[in-house]
Amino acid sequence: MQLTAGIFKKKAVIIILLVIFTIFLALEAVGFYLASRGHTTISTRKVIGAKSLHELRAKNTILKKRISNLSPKGTYIVVDTAKNSLYLEKEGQILKEVVVSTGSGGILKDPAGNRQWVFDTPRGELTVQSKITSPVWTKPDWAFIEEGEDIPKSYKDRVEEGVLGDYALSLGNGYLIHGTLYTRLLGRNVTHGCIRVGDKDLKELYNTIPIGTKVIIF
Amino acid sequence: MKAFLCFLLALFFAITISTEAMSKNAAGLEDKTLLLESELELAKKPHIYFIFNLKNGEIFLKSRGVMLKEMKIEDMKFWGRPLDTKPRTLLKKSSLFEPKREKIDPEKSKENETTDTSSFEVKALELKDMPTSYRLVFHESIFISIRPKATGIISKLYNTSRYVSWYLSRPILTVWNSIRSKPFTAIYLTVNEEDARYIYWSLTENSESIIYHP
């Protein structure tokens, strides 16, 4: 009796497995048919049209040239926010590599209002808009909120000297490449969005980089 | 007569082979042209962009045509219709363990000022916090699953289970999307661990990428 029940159970399991397998196969077949419908790059061919190999090669060369024309000319800066590295480059060649600190990614909410700040270093292409010697930090509202202090009404109370190093390169919207007092944190993501550089490297950057230099941040 | 027939036959084969080769060459060039046209469109904008070159097994991170990072695709599985080469918007990044941004507490900052500064702990979102296993959802229902190359037994088992779930779900999702008159493409990419973290770090939602799969 037990033996019959065991065989029956085994049979039932096999049947269930077969049914599942058949359903999956059917789905796979239907899915494959649906997924491969229109399996040619017809749309691709329509866009380009029938052209000779010579024409296509010429078009490719022009397109490559147009893309390379969009690349920064002369010396430019590349910042890798994941590695906290800054590269001074020219025509794709790295001239200098510098350890930096970039945005922490932290979020600060204003307890008194609806404002919120995300401390990321902006990604994409920026431009060195101005060069500053002995920069002073005009503390924005978030700097006071973060420290749990009241926001001052006077401009004078916002100004702090000596925290940004000897030089700064402005990238616009309040973002700077500047010096730091916290050199042991270079190589870490600790800033409020600015790019912190060590004193020696900052001086070299300041002397090398003209206004208008492109800065690519990723 | 026999010699003439042989000559004709040889000529026929030669023409067939060369025509085939020429048409393949032209198709390859057309695909490359489309890729370059799409890249030109993205390079005109001051943003960073990714090119998922599935044909050559490469991922490029670029801006203004400048190569910022090159990554290698270790393994690739593709399911769905061939994709048109054009810029595509990333709608969503989803992961089982999404990295959390640190919420700064002003009260704690005040406390830290009065305590010992030598025990300062960096609370930040860094590359090491990024997931290595996640899914990218692009416009037109294109799903790219990124998985790290398995190194140990546990990660091999985990990767196998993820692959099986991907494998089993793709026909069902195709049928489901077809009923809703929507396209569906599922891509499964295996890259090394650091590259997987890099892609998650650099690829932001609403950014544009090119998926090249002619």
Coordinates of C-alpha atoms in Angstrom, one line a residue:
Chain A
M1 CA 0.0 0.0 0.0
Q2 CA 2.8 2.4 1.1
L3 CA 4.8 1.4 -2.0
T4 CA 1.8 2.3 -4.3
A5 CA 1.4 5.6 -2.5
G6 CA 5.1 6.3 -2.9
I7 CA 5.1 5.5 -6.7
F8 CA 1.9 7.6 -7.1
K9 CA 3.6 10.6 -5.3
K10 CA 6.7 10.2 -7.5
K11 CA 4.5 10.1 -10.6
A12 CA 2.6 13.2 -9.5
V13 CA 5.9 15.1 -8.9
I14 CA 7.2 14.0 -12.3
I15 CA 3.9 15.1 -13.9
I16 CA 4.0 18.5 -12.2
L17 CA 7.7 19.0 -13.2
L18 CA 6.8 18.0 -16.8
V19 CA 3.8 20.5 -16.8
I20 CA 6.1 23.3 -15.5
F21 CA 8.7 22.4 -18.0
T22 CA 6.2 22.4 -20.9
I23 CA 4.7 25.7 -19.8
F24 CA 8.2 27.2 -19.6
L25 CA 9.1 25.8 -23.0
A26 CA 5.9 27.3 -24.5
L27 CA 6.7 30.6 -22.9
E28 CA 10.3 30.5 -24.1
A29 CA 9.1 29.7 -27.7
V30 CA 6.5 32.5 -27.6
G31 CA 8.9 34.9 -26.0
F32 CA 11.6 34.0 -28.5
Y33 CA 9.2 34.6 -31.4
L34 CA 8.0 37.9 -29.9
A35 CA 11.6 39.0 -29.1
S36 CA 13.0 38.2 -32.5
R37 CA 10.1 39.7 -34.6
G38 CA 11.6 42.2 -36.9
H39 CA 15.1 40.7 -36.3
T40 CA 16.9 42.9 -38.8
T41 CA 18.4 46.3 -38.4
I42 CA 15.9 47.7 -41.0
S43 CA 15.5 50.9 -39.1
T44 CA 19.3 51.3 -39.1
R45 CA 19.5 50.8 -42.8
K46 CA 16.6 53.2 -43.4
V47 CA 18.4 56.0 -41.5
I48 CA 21.6 55.7 -43.5
G49 CA 20.2 54.7 -46.8
A50 CA 22.2 52.9 -49.5
K51 CA 25.6 54.5 -49.7
S52 CA 28.9 53.5 -51.1
L53 CA 31.7 52.3 -48.9
H54 CA 33.7 55.3 -49.9
E55 CA 30.9 57.7 -48.8
L56 CA 30.5 55.9 -45.5
R57 CA 34.2 56.0 -44.8
A58 CA 34.3 59.7 -45.5
K59 CA 31.3 60.3 -43.3
N60 CA 32.9 58.3 -40.5
T61 CA 36.1 60.4 -40.7
I62 CA 34.0 63.6 -40.6
L63 CA 32.1 62.5 -37.6
K64 CA 35.2 61.5 -35.7
K65 CA 36.7 64.9 -36.5
R66 CA 33.6 66.6 -35.3
I67 CA 33.6 64.7 -32.0
S68 CA 37.3 65.4 -31.4
N69 CA 36.7 69.1 -32.1
L70 CA 34.4 69.1 -29.1
S71 CA 37.2 67.8 -26.8
P72 CA 39.0 70.5 -24.7
K73 CA 41.9 72.2 -26.4
G74 CA 45.3 72.6 -24.7
T75 CA 45.6 71.6 -21.0
Y76 CA 42.5 70.5 -19.2
I77 CA 41.6 69.0 -15.8
V78 CA 39.9 65.6 -15.2
V79 CA 38.5 64.9 -11.7
D80 CA 37.7 61.3 -10.7
T81 CA 35.3 61.7 -7.7
A82 CA 35.3 57.9 -7.0
K83 CA 39.1 57.7 -6.7
N84 CA 39.5 61.3 -5.4
S85 CA 42.1 62.0 -8.1
L86 CA 42.7 65.0 -10.2
Y87 CA 44.5 64.7 -13.5
L88 CA 46.1 67.5 -15.5
E89 CA 45.9 66.3 -19.1
K90 CA 46.8 67.4 -22.6
E91 CA 45.6 65.6 -25.7
G92 CA 44.7 62.6 -23.7
Q93 CA 48.1 62.3 -22.0
I94 CA 48.3 62.7 -18.2
L95 CA 50.8 65.3 -17.2
K96 CA 50.2 65.2 -13.5
E97 CA 48.1 63.2 -11.0
V98 CA 47.0 64.8 -7.7
V99 CA 45.2 63.4 -4.7
V100 CA 42.1 65.5 -3.8
S101 CA 39.0 65.4 -1.7
T102 CA 35.6 65.6 -3.3
G103 CA 31.9 65.7 -2.2
S104 CA 30.7 63.5 0.7
G105 CA 27.3 63.0 -0.8
G106 CA 25.8 63.9 2.6
I107 CA 22.3 65.4 3.0
L108 CA 21.6 68.4 5.3
K109 CA 18.1 69.5 6.1
D110 CA 17.3 72.9 7.5
P111 CA 15.3 72.2 10.6
A112 CA 13.7 75.6 10.4
G113 CA 12.5 75.4 6.8
N114 CA 12.1 73.4 3.7
R115 CA 15.6 73.8 2.4
Q116 CA 17.9 70.8 1.8
W117 CA 21.5 70.5 0.6
V118 CA 23.2 67.5 -1.1
F119 CA 26.9 67.7 -0.8
D120 CA 27.9 66.2 -4.2
T121 CA 30.7 67.5 -6.5
P122 CA 28.9 68.4 -9.7
R123 CA 29.6 66.0 -12.6
G124 CA 30.2 67.0 -16.2
E125 CA 32.2 69.7 -17.9
L126 CA 32.8 73.0 -16.0
T127 CA 35.2 75.9 -16.7
V128 CA 37.7 77.7 -14.5
Q129 CA 36.0 81.1 -14.3
S130 CA 38.4 82.9 -12.1
K131 CA 41.7 82.6 -10.2
I132 CA 41.8 83.9 -6.6
T133 CA 44.8 84.4 -4.3
S134 CA 44.4 84.3 -0.5
P135 CA 40.7 83.4 -0.9
V136 CA 38.3 84.0 2.0
W137 CA 35.3 81.8 2.6
T138 CA 32.0 83.5 2.7
K139 CA 30.1 80.9 4.7
P140 CA 26.8 80.0 3.2
D141 CA 23.7 79.3 5.3
W142 CA 24.3 75.5 5.3
A143 CA 27.7 76.0 7.1
F144 CA 25.9 77.5 10.1
I145 CA 23.0 75.1 10.1
E146 CA 25.5 72.1 9.9
E147 CA 27.3 73.5 13.0
G148 CA 24.0 74.1 14.8
E149 CA 24.6 77.9 14.9
D150 CA 22.2 80.7 14.1
I151 CA 22.5 82.2 10.6
P152 CA 24.1 85.7 11.0
K153 CA 22.5 88.7 9.5
S154 CA 25.7 90.6 8.8
Y155 CA 27.9 89.7 5.9
K156 CA 31.0 90.3 8.1
D157 CA 30.1 87.4 10.3
R158 CA 30.1 85.0 7.4
V159 CA 33.6 85.7 6.3
E160 CA 36.3 83.2 7.4
E161 CA 39.9 83.6 6.4
G162 CA 42.7 81.0 6.0
V163 CA 40.5 77.9 5.5
L164 CA 40.7 77.7 1.7
G165 CA 44.5 77.7 1.4
D166 CA 46.6 80.2 -0.5
Y167 CA 44.8 79.9 -3.9
A168 CA 41.4 79.0 -5.4
L169 CA 40.1 78.3 -8.9
S170 CA 36.4 79.1 -9.2
L171 CA 34.2 76.7 -11.2
G172 CA 31.0 78.8 -10.8
N173 CA 27.9 78.3 -8.6
G174 CA 30.1 78.5 -5.5
Y175 CA 32.2 75.5 -6.4
L176 CA 36.0 75.9 -6.0
I177 CA 39.2 74.0 -6.4
H178 CA 40.9 75.2 -3.2
G179 CA 43.4 74.3 -0.5
T180 CA 42.7 72.6 2.9
L181 CA 43.7 72.5 6.5
Y182 CA 42.6 68.8 6.7
T183 CA 45.4 67.3 4.5
R184 CA 45.0 63.9 6.3
L185 CA 41.6 63.7 4.7
L186 CA 42.9 64.0 1.1
G187 CA 41.8 61.0 -0.9
R188 CA 38.5 60.8 0.9
N189 CA 35.0 62.0 0.0
V190 CA 34.6 64.6 2.7
T191 CA 33.8 68.0 1.2
H192 CA 30.6 69.9 0.6
G193 CA 31.1 69.7 -3.1
C194 CA 34.3 71.7 -3.6
I195 CA 37.6 70.0 -4.7
R196 CA 40.2 70.2 -2.0
V197 CA 43.9 70.0 -3.0
G198 CA 47.1 69.9 -1.0
D199 CA 49.1 73.2 -0.8
K200 CA 52.0 72.3 -3.0
D201 CA 49.8 70.8 -5.8
L202 CA 47.4 73.8 -5.6
K203 CA 50.2 76.3 -6.1
E204 CA 51.4 74.3 -9.2
L205 CA 47.8 74.1 -10.5
Y206 CA 47.3 77.8 -10.0
N207 CA 50.5 78.7 -11.9
T208 CA 49.7 76.2 -14.8
I209 CA 46.0 76.7 -15.3
P210 CA 44.7 79.7 -17.2
I211 CA 41.2 81.1 -16.8
G212 CA 38.9 79.2 -19.3
T213 CA 40.5 75.8 -18.7
K214 CA 37.9 73.0 -19.0
V215 CA 37.4 70.8 -16.0
I216 CA 35.7 67.4 -16.6
I217 CA 34.3 65.8 -13.4
F218 CA 33.1 62.2 -13.3
Chain B
M1 CA 33.7 23.7 -72.9
K2 CA 34.4 22.0 -69.6
A3 CA 37.1 24.6 -68.9
F4 CA 34.8 27.4 -69.8
L5 CA 32.1 26.0 -67.4
C6 CA 34.7 25.7 -64.6
F7 CA 35.7 29.3 -65.2
L8 CA 32.1 30.5 -65.1
L9 CA 31.6 28.6 -61.8
A10 CA 34.7 30.0 -60.3
L11 CA 33.7 33.5 -61.4
F12 CA 30.2 33.1 -59.9
F13 CA 31.7 32.0 -56.5
A14 CA 34.2 34.8 -56.5
I15 CA 31.5 37.4 -57.2
T16 CA 29.2 35.9 -54.6
I17 CA 31.9 35.9 -51.9
S18 CA 33.1 39.4 -52.7
T19 CA 29.6 40.8 -52.7
E20 CA 28.9 39.2 -49.4
A21 CA 32.1 40.6 -47.9
M22 CA 31.3 44.1 -49.3
S23 CA 27.8 44.1 -48.0
K24 CA 29.1 43.0 -44.5
N25 CA 31.7 45.7 -44.7
A26 CA 29.1 48.3 -45.6
A27 CA 26.7 47.1 -42.8
G28 CA 29.6 47.4 -40.3
L29 CA 30.4 50.9 -41.5
E30 CA 26.7 51.9 -41.4
D31 CA 26.5 50.7 -37.8
K32 CA 29.7 52.6 -36.9
T33 CA 28.3 55.7 -38.5
L34 CA 25.2 55.5 -36.4
L35 CA 27.3 55.0 -33.3
L36 CA 29.4 58.1 -34.1
E37 CA 26.3 60.2 -34.9
S38 CA 24.8 59.2 -31.5
E39 CA 28.0 60.0 -29.7
L40 CA 28.3 63.4 -31.5
E41 CA 24.8 64.2 -30.2
L42 CA 25.9 63.4 -26.6
A43 CA 29.4 65.0 -26.9
K44 CA 27.7 68.3 -27.7
K45 CA 26.3 68.4 -24.2
P46 CA 28.4 69.2 -21.1
H47 CA 27.6 65.9 -19.4
I48 CA 29.3 62.6 -19.0
Y49 CA 27.9 59.6 -20.9
F50 CA 28.4 55.9 -21.2
I51 CA 28.8 53.8 -24.3
F52 CA 27.9 50.1 -23.7
N53 CA 29.6 48.6 -26.7
L54 CA 28.1 45.1 -26.5
K55 CA 29.6 44.1 -29.9
N56 CA 33.2 44.5 -28.7
G57 CA 32.6 43.8 -25.0
E58 CA 33.6 47.2 -23.8
I59 CA 32.1 50.0 -21.7
F60 CA 33.3 53.5 -22.2
L61 CA 32.8 56.5 -19.8
K62 CA 33.2 59.7 -21.8
S63 CA 32.6 63.4 -21.9
R64 CA 33.0 65.7 -24.9
G65 CA 34.5 62.8 -26.7
V66 CA 37.3 62.5 -24.1
M67 CA 37.8 58.9 -22.8
L68 CA 37.5 59.0 -19.0
K69 CA 37.4 55.3 -18.2
E70 CA 37.4 52.0 -20.2
M71 CA 35.9 48.9 -18.8
K72 CA 35.8 45.3 -20.1
I73 CA 32.6 43.2 -20.3
E74 CA 33.6 39.7 -19.1
D75 CA 30.4 38.0 -20.3
M76 CA 27.2 39.2 -22.0
K77 CA 23.8 37.7 -22.6
F78 CA 21.2 39.5 -24.8
W79 CA 17.5 38.8 -25.1
G80 CA 15.2 40.9 -27.3
R81 CA 15.1 42.8 -30.5
P82 CA 18.2 44.4 -31.9
L83 CA 18.5 47.9 -30.6
D84 CA 18.7 51.1 -32.6
T85 CA 21.9 53.0 -31.9
K86 CA 20.7 56.2 -30.3
P87 CA 21.1 58.0 -26.9
R88 CA 18.9 56.4 -24.2
T89 CA 17.9 57.9 -20.9
L90 CA 18.5 56.0 -17.7
L91 CA 15.2 55.9 -15.8
K92 CA 16.2 54.0 -12.7
K93 CA 19.0 52.2 -10.9
S94 CA 17.8 49.5 -8.6
S95 CA 19.6 47.3 -6.2
L96 CA 18.9 45.0 -3.3
F97 CA 21.2 47.0 -1.1
E98 CA 21.0 50.6 -2.2
P99 CA 23.7 52.9 -0.8
K100 CA 22.3 55.3 1.7
R101 CA 23.4 58.9 1.8
E102 CA 24.5 60.2 5.3
K103 CA 22.0 62.5 6.9
I104 CA 23.9 65.2 8.7
D105 CA 22.6 65.9 12.2
P106 CA 23.5 69.5 13.3
E107 CA 23.1 68.5 17.0
K108 CA 25.7 65.7 16.6
S109 CA 28.1 68.2 14.7
K110 CA 27.9 70.4 17.8
E111 CA 28.7 67.5 20.1
N112 CA 31.6 66.4 17.9
E113 CA 33.1 69.9 18.2
T114 CA 33.5 69.5 22.0
T115 CA 34.8 65.9 21.9
D116 CA 38.1 64.5 20.9
T117 CA 38.9 65.2 17.2
S118 CA 41.5 62.5 16.9
S119 CA 38.7 59.8 16.7
F120 CA 37.1 61.6 13.7
E121 CA 35.2 59.1 11.6
V122 CA 34.5 59.9 7.9
K123 CA 30.8 59.5 7.2
A124 CA 30.5 59.7 3.4
L125 CA 29.3 57.9 0.4
E126 CA 32.3 56.4 -1.3
L127 CA 33.0 54.0 -4.1
K128 CA 33.3 51.0 -1.7
D129 CA 29.7 51.6 -0.6
M130 CA 28.4 51.1 -4.2
P131 CA 26.6 47.8 -5.0
T132 CA 28.1 45.4 -7.5
S133 CA 24.9 43.7 -8.4
Y134 CA 22.1 45.9 -9.7
R135 CA 19.7 46.6 -12.5
L136 CA 19.6 49.6 -14.9
V137 CA 16.3 50.5 -16.4
F138 CA 16.5 52.5 -19.6
H139 CA 13.8 54.1 -21.8
E140 CA 11.8 51.7 -24.0
S141 CA 12.0 48.9 -21.4
I142 CA 15.6 48.1 -21.7
F143 CA 16.9 46.3 -18.6
I144 CA 20.6 45.9 -18.0
S145 CA 21.5 43.6 -15.2
I146 CA 25.1 44.2 -14.0
R147 CA 26.8 41.4 -12.0
P148 CA 30.3 41.1 -10.7
K149 CA 32.6 38.3 -11.9
A150 CA 32.3 35.5 -9.3
T151 CA 35.4 34.8 -7.3
G152 CA 34.4 32.4 -4.4
I153 CA 31.9 29.6 -4.1
I154 CA 29.3 31.8 -2.4
S155 CA 29.5 34.5 -5.1
K156 CA 29.3 31.8 -7.8
L157 CA 26.2 30.4 -6.2
Y158 CA 24.7 33.9 -5.8
N159 CA 25.5 34.7 -9.5
T160 CA 24.1 31.4 -10.7
S161 CA 20.8 32.0 -8.8
R162 CA 20.6 35.6 -10.2
Y163 CA 21.3 34.3 -13.7
V164 CA 18.6 31.5 -13.4
S165 CA 16.1 34.1 -12.2
W166 CA 17.0 36.3 -15.1
Y167 CA 16.9 33.4 -17.6
L168 CA 13.5 32.2 -16.4
S169 CA 11.9 35.7 -16.1
R170 CA 12.9 37.0 -19.6
P171 CA 10.4 35.0 -21.7
I172 CA 7.6 35.7 -19.2
L173 CA 8.4 39.4 -19.2
T174 CA 8.5 39.4 -23.0
V175 CA 5.1 37.9 -23.3
W176 CA 3.7 40.3 -20.5
N177 CA 5.2 43.4 -22.2
S178 CA 4.0 42.2 -25.6
I179 CA 0.4 41.9 -24.3
R180 CA 0.8 45.6 -23.1
S181 CA 2.2 46.5 -26.6
K182 CA 5.5 47.4 -25.0
P183 CA 9.0 46.4 -26.2
F184 CA 11.3 44.4 -23.9
T185 CA 15.0 43.9 -23.9
A186 CA 17.0 42.2 -21.2
I187 CA 20.8 42.4 -21.1
Y188 CA 22.9 40.5 -18.6
L189 CA 26.5 41.9 -18.2
T190 CA 29.3 40.5 -16.1
V191 CA 32.1 42.9 -15.3
N192 CA 34.7 43.0 -12.6
E193 CA 33.8 44.2 -9.1
E194 CA 35.4 47.6 -9.2
D195 CA 34.0 48.4 -12.7
A196 CA 30.5 47.4 -11.4
R197 CA 30.9 49.9 -8.6
Y198 CA 32.2 52.5 -11.0
I199 CA 29.3 52.2 -13.3
Y200 CA 26.8 52.6 -10.4
W201 CA 28.8 55.6 -9.1
S202 CA 29.1 57.5 -12.4
L203 CA 25.8 56.6 -14.0
T204 CA 23.2 59.0 -12.7
E205 CA 19.4 58.7 -13.3
N206 CA 18.2 60.8 -16.2
S207 CA 21.7 60.7 -17.8
E208 CA 22.0 59.5 -21.4
S209 CA 23.9 56.4 -22.6
I210 CA 24.4 54.6 -25.9
I211 CA 23.8 50.8 -26.0
Y212 CA 25.5 49.6 -29.1
H213 CA 24.3 46.2 -30.2
P214 CA 24.1 46.0 -34.0

